[in-house]
Coordinates of C-alpha atoms in Angstrom, one line a residue:
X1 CA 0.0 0.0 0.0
X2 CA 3.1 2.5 0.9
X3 CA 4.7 2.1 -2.3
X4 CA 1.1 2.6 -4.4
X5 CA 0.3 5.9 -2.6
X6 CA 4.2 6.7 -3.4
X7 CA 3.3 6.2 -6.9
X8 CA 0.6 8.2 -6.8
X9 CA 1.9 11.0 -5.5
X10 CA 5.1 11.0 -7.2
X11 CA 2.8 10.6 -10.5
X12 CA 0.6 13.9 -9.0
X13 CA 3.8 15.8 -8.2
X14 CA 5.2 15.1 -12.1
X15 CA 1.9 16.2 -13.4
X16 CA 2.1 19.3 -11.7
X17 CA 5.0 20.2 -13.1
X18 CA 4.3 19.4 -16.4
X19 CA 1.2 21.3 -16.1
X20 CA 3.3 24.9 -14.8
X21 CA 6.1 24.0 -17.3
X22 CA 4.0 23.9 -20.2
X23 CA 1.8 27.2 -18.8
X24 CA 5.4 29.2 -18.1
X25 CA 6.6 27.9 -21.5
X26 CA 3.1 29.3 -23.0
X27 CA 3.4 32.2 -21.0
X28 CA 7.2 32.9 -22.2
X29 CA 6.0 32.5 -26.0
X30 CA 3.3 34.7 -25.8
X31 CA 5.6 37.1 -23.9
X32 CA 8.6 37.3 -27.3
X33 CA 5.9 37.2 -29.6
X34 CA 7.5 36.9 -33.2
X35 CA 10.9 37.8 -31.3
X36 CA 13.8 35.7 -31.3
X37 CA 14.9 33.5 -27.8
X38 CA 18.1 32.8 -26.6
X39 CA 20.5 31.5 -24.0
X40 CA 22.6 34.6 -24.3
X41 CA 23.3 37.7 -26.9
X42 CA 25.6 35.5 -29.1
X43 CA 22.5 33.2 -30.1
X44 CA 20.3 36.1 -30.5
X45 CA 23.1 37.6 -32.8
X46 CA 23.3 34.1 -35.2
X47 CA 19.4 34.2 -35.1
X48 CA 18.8 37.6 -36.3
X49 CA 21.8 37.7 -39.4
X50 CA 20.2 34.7 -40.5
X51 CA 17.2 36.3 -41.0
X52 CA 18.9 39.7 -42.4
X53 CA 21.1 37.6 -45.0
X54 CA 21.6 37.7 -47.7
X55 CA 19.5 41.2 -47.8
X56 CA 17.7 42.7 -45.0
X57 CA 14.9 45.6 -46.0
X58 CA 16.7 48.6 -44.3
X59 CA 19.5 48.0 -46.4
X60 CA 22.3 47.2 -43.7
X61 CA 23.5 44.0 -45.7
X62 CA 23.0 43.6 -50.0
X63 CA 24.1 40.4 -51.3
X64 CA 26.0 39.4 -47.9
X65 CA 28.3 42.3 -48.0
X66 CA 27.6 45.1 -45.2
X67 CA 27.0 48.5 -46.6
X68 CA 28.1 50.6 -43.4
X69 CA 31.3 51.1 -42.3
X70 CA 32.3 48.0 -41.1
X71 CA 33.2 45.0 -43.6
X72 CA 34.0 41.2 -42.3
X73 CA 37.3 39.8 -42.5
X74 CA 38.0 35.8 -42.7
X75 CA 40.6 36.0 -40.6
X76 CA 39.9 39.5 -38.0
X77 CA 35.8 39.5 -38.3
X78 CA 34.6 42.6 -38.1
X79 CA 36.9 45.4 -39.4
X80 CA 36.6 49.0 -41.0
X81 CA 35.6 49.2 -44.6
X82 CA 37.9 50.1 -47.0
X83 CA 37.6 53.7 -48.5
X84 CA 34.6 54.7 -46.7
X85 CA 34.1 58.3 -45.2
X86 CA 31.2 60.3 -43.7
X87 CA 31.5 64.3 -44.2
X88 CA 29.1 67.5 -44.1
X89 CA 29.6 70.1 -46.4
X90 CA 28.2 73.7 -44.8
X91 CA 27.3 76.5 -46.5
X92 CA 29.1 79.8 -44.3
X93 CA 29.0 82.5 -46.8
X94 CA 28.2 83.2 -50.5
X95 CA 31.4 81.6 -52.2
X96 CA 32.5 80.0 -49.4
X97 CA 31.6 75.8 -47.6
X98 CA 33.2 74.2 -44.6
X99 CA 33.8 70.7 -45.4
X100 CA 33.4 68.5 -41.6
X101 CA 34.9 65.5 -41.4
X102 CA 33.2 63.1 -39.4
X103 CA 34.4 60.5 -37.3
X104 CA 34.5 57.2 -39.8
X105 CA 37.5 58.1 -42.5
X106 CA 38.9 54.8 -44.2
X107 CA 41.6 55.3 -46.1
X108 CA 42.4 52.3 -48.9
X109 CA 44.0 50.0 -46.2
X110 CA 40.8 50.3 -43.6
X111 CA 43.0 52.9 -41.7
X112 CA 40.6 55.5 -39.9
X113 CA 42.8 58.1 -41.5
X114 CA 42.3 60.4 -44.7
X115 CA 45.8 60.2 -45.6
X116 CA 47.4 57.5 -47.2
X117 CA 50.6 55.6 -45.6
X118 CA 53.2 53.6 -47.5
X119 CA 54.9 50.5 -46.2
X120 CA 58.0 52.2 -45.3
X121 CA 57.9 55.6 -42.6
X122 CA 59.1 58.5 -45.2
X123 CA 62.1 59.8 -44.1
X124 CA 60.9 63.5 -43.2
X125 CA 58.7 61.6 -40.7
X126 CA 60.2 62.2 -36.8
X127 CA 58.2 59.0 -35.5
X128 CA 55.2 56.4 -37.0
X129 CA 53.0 55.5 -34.2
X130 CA 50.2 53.4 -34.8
X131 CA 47.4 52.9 -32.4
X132 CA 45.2 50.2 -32.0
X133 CA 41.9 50.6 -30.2
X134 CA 38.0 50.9 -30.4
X135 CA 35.8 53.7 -30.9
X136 CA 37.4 55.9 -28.3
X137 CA 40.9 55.3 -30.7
X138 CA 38.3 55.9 -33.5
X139 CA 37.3 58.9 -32.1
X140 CA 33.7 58.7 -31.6
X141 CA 31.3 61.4 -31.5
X142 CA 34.0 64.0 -32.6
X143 CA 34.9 65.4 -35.6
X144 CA 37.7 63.5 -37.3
X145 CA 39.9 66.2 -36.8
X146 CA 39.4 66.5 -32.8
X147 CA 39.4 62.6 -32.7
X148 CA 42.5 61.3 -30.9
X149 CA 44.5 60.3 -33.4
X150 CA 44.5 63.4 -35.5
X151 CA 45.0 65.8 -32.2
X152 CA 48.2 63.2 -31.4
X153 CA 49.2 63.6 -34.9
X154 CA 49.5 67.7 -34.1
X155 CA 50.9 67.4 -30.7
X156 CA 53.7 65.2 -31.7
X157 CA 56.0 67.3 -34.4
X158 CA 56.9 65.5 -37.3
X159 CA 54.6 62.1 -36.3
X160 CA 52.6 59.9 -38.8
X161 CA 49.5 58.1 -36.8
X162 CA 48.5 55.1 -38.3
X163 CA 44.9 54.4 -36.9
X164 CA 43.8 50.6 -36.8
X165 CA 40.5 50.9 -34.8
X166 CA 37.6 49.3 -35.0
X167 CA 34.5 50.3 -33.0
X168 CA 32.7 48.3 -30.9
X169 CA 35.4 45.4 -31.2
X170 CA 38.0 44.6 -27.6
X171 CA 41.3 43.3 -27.1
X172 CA 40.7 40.3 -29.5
X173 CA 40.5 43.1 -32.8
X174 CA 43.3 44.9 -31.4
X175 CA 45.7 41.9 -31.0
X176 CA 44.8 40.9 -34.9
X177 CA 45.0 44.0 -36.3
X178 CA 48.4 44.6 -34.7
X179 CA 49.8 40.8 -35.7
X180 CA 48.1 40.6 -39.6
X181 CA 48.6 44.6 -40.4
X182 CA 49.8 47.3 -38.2
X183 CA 53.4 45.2 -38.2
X184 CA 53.6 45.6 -41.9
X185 CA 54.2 49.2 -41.1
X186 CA 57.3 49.0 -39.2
X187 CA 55.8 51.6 -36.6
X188 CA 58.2 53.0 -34.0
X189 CA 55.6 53.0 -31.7
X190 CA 52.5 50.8 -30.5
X191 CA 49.8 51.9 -28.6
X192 CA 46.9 49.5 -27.2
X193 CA 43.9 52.2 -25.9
X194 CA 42.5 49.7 -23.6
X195 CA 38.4 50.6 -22.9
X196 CA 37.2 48.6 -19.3
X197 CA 34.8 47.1 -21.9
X198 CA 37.3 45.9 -24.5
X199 CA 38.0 43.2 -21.9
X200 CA 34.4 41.4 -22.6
X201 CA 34.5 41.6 -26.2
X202 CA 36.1 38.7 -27.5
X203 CA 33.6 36.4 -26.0
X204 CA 30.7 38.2 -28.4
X205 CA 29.1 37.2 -31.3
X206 CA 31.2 34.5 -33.2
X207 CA 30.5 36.6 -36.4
X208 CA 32.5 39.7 -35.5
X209 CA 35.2 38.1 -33.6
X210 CA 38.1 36.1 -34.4
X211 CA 39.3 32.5 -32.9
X212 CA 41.2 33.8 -30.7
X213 CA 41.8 31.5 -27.5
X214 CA 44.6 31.1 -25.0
X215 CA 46.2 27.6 -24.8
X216 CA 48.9 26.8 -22.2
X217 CA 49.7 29.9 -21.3
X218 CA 49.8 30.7 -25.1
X219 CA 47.4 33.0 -27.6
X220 CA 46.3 31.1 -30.1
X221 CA 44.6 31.7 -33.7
X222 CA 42.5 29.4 -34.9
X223 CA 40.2 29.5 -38.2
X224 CA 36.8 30.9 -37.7
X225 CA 33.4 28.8 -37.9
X226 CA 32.1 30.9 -40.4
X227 CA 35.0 33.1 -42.5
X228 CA 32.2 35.1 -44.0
X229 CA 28.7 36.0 -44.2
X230 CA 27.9 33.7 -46.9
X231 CA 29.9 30.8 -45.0
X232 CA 27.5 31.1 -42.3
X233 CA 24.3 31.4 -44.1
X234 CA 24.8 28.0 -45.5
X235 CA 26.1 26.7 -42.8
X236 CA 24.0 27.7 -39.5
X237 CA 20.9 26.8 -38.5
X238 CA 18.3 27.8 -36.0
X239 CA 16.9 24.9 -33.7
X240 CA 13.8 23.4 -34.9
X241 CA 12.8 22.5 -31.2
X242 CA 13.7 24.5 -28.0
X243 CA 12.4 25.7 -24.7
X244 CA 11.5 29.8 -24.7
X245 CA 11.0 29.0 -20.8
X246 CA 14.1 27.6 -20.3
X247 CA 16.3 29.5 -22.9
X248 CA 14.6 33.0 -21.4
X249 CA 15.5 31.5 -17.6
X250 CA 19.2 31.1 -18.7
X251 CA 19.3 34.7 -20.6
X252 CA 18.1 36.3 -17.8
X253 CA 20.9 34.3 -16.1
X254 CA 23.4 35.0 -18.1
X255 CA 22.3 38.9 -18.5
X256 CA 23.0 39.3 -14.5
X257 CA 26.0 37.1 -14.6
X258 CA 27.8 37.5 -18.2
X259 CA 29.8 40.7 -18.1
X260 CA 31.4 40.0 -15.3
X261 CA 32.5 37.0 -16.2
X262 CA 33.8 37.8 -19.1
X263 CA 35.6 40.9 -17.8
X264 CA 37.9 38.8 -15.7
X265 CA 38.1 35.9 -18.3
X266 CA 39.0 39.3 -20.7
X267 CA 42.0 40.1 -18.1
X268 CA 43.4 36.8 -18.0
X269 CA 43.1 36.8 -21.9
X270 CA 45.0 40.2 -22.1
X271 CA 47.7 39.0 -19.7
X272 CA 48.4 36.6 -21.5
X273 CA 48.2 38.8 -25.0
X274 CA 50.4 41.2 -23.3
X275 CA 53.2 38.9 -23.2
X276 CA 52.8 38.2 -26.7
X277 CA 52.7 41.6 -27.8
X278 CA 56.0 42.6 -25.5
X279 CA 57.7 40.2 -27.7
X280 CA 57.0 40.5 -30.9
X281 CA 57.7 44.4 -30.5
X282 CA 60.9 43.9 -29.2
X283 CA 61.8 41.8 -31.9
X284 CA 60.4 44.4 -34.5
X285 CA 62.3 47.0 -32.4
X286 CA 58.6 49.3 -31.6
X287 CA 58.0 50.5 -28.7
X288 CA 55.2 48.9 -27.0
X289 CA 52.4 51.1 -24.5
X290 CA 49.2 51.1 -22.8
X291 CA 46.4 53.5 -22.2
X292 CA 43.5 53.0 -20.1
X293 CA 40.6 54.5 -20.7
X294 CA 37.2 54.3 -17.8
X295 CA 33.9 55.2 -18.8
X296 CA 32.5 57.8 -16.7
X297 CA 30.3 56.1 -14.5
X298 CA 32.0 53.0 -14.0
X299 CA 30.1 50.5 -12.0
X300 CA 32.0 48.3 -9.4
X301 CA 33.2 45.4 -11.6
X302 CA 34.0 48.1 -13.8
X303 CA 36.4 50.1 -11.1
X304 CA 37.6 47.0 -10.0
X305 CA 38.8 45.6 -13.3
X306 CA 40.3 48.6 -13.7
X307 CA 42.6 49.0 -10.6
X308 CA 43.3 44.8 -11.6
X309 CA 44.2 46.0 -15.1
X310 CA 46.6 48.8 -13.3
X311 CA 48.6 46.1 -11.1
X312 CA 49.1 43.9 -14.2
X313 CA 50.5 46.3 -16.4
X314 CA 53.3 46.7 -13.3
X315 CA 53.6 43.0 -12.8
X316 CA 54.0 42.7 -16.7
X317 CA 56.6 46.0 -17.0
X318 CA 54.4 47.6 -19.6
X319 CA 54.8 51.2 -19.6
X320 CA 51.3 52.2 -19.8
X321 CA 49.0 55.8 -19.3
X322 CA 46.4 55.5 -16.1
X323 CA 43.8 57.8 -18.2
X324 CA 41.2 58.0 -15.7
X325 CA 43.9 59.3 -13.0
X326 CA 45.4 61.5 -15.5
X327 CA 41.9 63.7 -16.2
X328 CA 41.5 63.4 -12.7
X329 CA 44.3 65.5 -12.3
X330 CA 43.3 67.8 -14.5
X331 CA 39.3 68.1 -13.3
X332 CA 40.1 71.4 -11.0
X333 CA 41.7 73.3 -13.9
X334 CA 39.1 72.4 -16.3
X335 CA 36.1 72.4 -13.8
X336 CA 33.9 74.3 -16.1
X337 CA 34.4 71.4 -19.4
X338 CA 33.0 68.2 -19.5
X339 CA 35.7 65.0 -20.0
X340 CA 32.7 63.0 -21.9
X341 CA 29.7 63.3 -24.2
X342 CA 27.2 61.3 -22.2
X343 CA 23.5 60.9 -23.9
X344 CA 20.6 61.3 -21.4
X345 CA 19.5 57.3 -19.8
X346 CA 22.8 55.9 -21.1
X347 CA 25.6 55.9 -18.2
X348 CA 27.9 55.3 -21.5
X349 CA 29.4 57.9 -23.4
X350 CA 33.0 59.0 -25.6
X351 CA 35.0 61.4 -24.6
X352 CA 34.4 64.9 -25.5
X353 CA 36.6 67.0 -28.0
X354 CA 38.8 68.0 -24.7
X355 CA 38.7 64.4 -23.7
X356 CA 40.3 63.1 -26.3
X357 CA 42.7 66.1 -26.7
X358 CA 44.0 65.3 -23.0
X359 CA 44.1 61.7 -23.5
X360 CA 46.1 62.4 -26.6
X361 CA 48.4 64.7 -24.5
X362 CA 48.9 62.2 -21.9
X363 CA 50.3 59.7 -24.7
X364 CA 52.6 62.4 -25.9
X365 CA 53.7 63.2 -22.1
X366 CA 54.1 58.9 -22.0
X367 CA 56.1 58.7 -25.1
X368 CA 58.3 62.4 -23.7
X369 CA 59.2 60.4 -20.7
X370 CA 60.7 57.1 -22.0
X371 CA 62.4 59.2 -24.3
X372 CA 60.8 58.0 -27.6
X373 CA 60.5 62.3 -28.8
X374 CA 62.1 65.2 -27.5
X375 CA 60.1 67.1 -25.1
X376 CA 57.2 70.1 -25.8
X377 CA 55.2 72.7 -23.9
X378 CA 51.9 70.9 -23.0
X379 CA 48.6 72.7 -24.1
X380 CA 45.5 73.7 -22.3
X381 CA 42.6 73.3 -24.7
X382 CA 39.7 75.3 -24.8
X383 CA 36.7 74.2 -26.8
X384 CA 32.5 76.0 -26.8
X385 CA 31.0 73.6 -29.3
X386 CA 32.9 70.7 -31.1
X387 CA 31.7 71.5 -34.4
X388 CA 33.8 74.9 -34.1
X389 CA 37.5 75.8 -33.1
X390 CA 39.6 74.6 -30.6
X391 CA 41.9 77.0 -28.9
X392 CA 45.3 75.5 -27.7
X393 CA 46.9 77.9 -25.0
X394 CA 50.6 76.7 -24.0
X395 CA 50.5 76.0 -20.2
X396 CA 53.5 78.2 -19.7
X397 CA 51.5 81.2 -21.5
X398 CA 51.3 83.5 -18.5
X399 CA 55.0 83.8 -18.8
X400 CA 55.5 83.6 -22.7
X401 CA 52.6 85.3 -24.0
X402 CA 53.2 83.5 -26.9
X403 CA 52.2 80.3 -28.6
X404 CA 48.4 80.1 -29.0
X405 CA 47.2 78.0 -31.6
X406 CA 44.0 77.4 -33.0
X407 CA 42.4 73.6 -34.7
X408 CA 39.5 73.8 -37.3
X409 CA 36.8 70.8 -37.3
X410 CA 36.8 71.3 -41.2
X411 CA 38.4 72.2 -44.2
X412 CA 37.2 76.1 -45.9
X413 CA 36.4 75.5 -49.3
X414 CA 36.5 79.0 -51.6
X415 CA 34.6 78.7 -55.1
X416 CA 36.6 79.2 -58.1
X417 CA 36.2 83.0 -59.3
X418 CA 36.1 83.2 -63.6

């Protein structure tokens, strides 16, 4: 009789269940709706280009070729277009337009830069830096010409800037873009502009990322599942049964969960990378640095990351630019301008014109003390609206008197009289 009524109530208990899993599971799918479920971003990101492939109605991908300014590399994954570039062309006066250059300028090579660079440095060229970054490195939401590159480019005399970012790519697009292209160039100098957030990237969508994992202590590159759009098209598909109960519990997981994991599996990644880089640069003969760069509202992941990115930079001997402590220092003289362009309900934002000019001076100040250039009068930059002038006003000016300079956003074009 005991084991019949444990039968029965076992049988009662599985029922139950069955009957809430199948109402949550109901409940879940009339939640989405026609959206896509997944276990994490990555799955919603395959989902979602296999329905935009081969050509999705806003025009974002013709044929399986992207029509912004990214492009997809076999080997890198997401990269910057080739010979792409956004501009505005304002009419000032009668005769005269101001041609703005905005951020995304790709020269032939997929260099965000509007001027072309041969394989060897020219020899009227002082030093050839290239930098290596994401959209900060890009210089996003400023004029190309206030980005951080091009205000490098004018504090260092003499200096060719090779610009290999890529926005919204990490560490992983950084360390391949170095490796496959920047090398090429035989730059002096290296610099990695390292973003808190750079550190989660190469765990994102398989489709912009490239098989980069670490192996006995070791980075290695290994061929991607899909080398292009088309590759993936034919090759994925979506699961013909699943669970939006189940895959919603484990996104919602893995929403609370995910980015801190992947911030500390990004530092052990970029340890490791670090090592790699050290010595292929010393074998090249570059110089090899770091910038940090902190959002400005970091949450506490975020700041801790940060101060563990800090200590292994020391334990590595990588000479390396604490950005967030470097505009710190400079908050009381500049109390009245803003370090950051942050949009209202997002606690993200890009530096602002003066952001990026004093990040820009801090790498020239980093490259004056190891004794890579000779050293200059630092600047104090004064900026009203970033689609205007910048005024640079040499620190020792109350003395001097002398030395003022003014930057344009843009380029006057005159019409041709006759």
């Amino acid at each position: 009789m005991k084991v019949k009524a444990w039968k029965k109530k076992f049988c009662l208990l599985a029922c139950a269940l069955l009957v809430s899993f199948v109402g949550a599971e109901l409940a879940v799918r009339v939640y989405y709706g026609e959206r896509d479920v997944g276990v994490d971003e990555n799955e919603l990101c395959l989902k979602q280009m296999k329905k935009n492939l081969p050509s999705d109605k806003s025009r974002n991908f013709v044929n399986f070729t992207r029509t912004g300014y990214w492009a997809d590399d076999p080997y890198i994954g997401i990269t910057l277009k080739k010979t792409y570039s956004r501009k505005l062309s304002i009419q000032a006066e009668k005769d005269v337009r101001y041609l703005m250059f905005l951020e995304d300028q790709h020269n032939s090579a997929g260099m965000n830069n509007i001027e072309e660079f041969s394989w060897k440095k020219p020899q009227n060229v002082s030093v050839r830096i290239a930098l290596l970054g994401d959209s900060f490195t890009c210089g996003g939401q400023a004029p190309y010409l206030f980005g951080m590159a091009n205000m490098l480019k004018e504090l260092v005399a003499g200096s060719e800037v090779l610009n290999f970012c890529v926005g919204g790519r990490g560490i992983e697009t950084m360390y391949m873009r170095y490796v496959l292209e920047a090398r090429n160039y035989s730059p002096d100098v290296v610099f990695f502009n390292v973003f808190v957030d750079d550190l989660v990237r190469p765990f994102g969508c398989p489709l912009l990322t490239p098989n980069l994992t670490v192996v006995d202590g070791r980075l290695v590159h290994g061929p991607r599942q899909y080398p292009s759009l088309k590759d993936f098209y034919d090759g994925y598909q979506p699961p013909i049964v699943e669970s939006y109960f189940l895959k919603h519990a484990a996104f919602v997981y893995n929403a609370r969960t995910g980015y801190a994991r992947d911030l500390y599996k990004g530092l052990e990644m970029f340890g490791v990378m670090l090592d790699d880089v050290k010595e292929k640069a010393s074998a090249d003969g570059t110089e090899f640095f770091v910038t940090l760069i902190q959002g400005p509202t970091p949450s506490p992941v975020s700041a801790d990351v940060y101060q563990r990115l800090l200590s292994l930079l020391k334990q590595k001997d990588v000479r390396f630019l604490d950005g967030e402590a470097y505009l710190n220092k400079h908050r009381q003289l500049y109390r009245n301008q803003s370090f950051y362009y942050i949009r209202e309900g997002n606690p993200l934002g890009h530096y602002s014109v003066i952001g990026y000019a004093l990040h820009a001076q801090g790498m020239k100040n980093l490259l004056e003390d190891n004794g890579v250039i000779s050293r200059t009068h630092d600047y104090y930059f004064v900026n009203f609206n970033p689609d205007d002038y910048m005024m640079l006003i040499p620190q020792d000016f109350s003395k001097t008197r002398t030395g003022t300079e003014l930057m344009y956003p843009y380029i006057v074009q005159r019409a041709k009289s006759g």
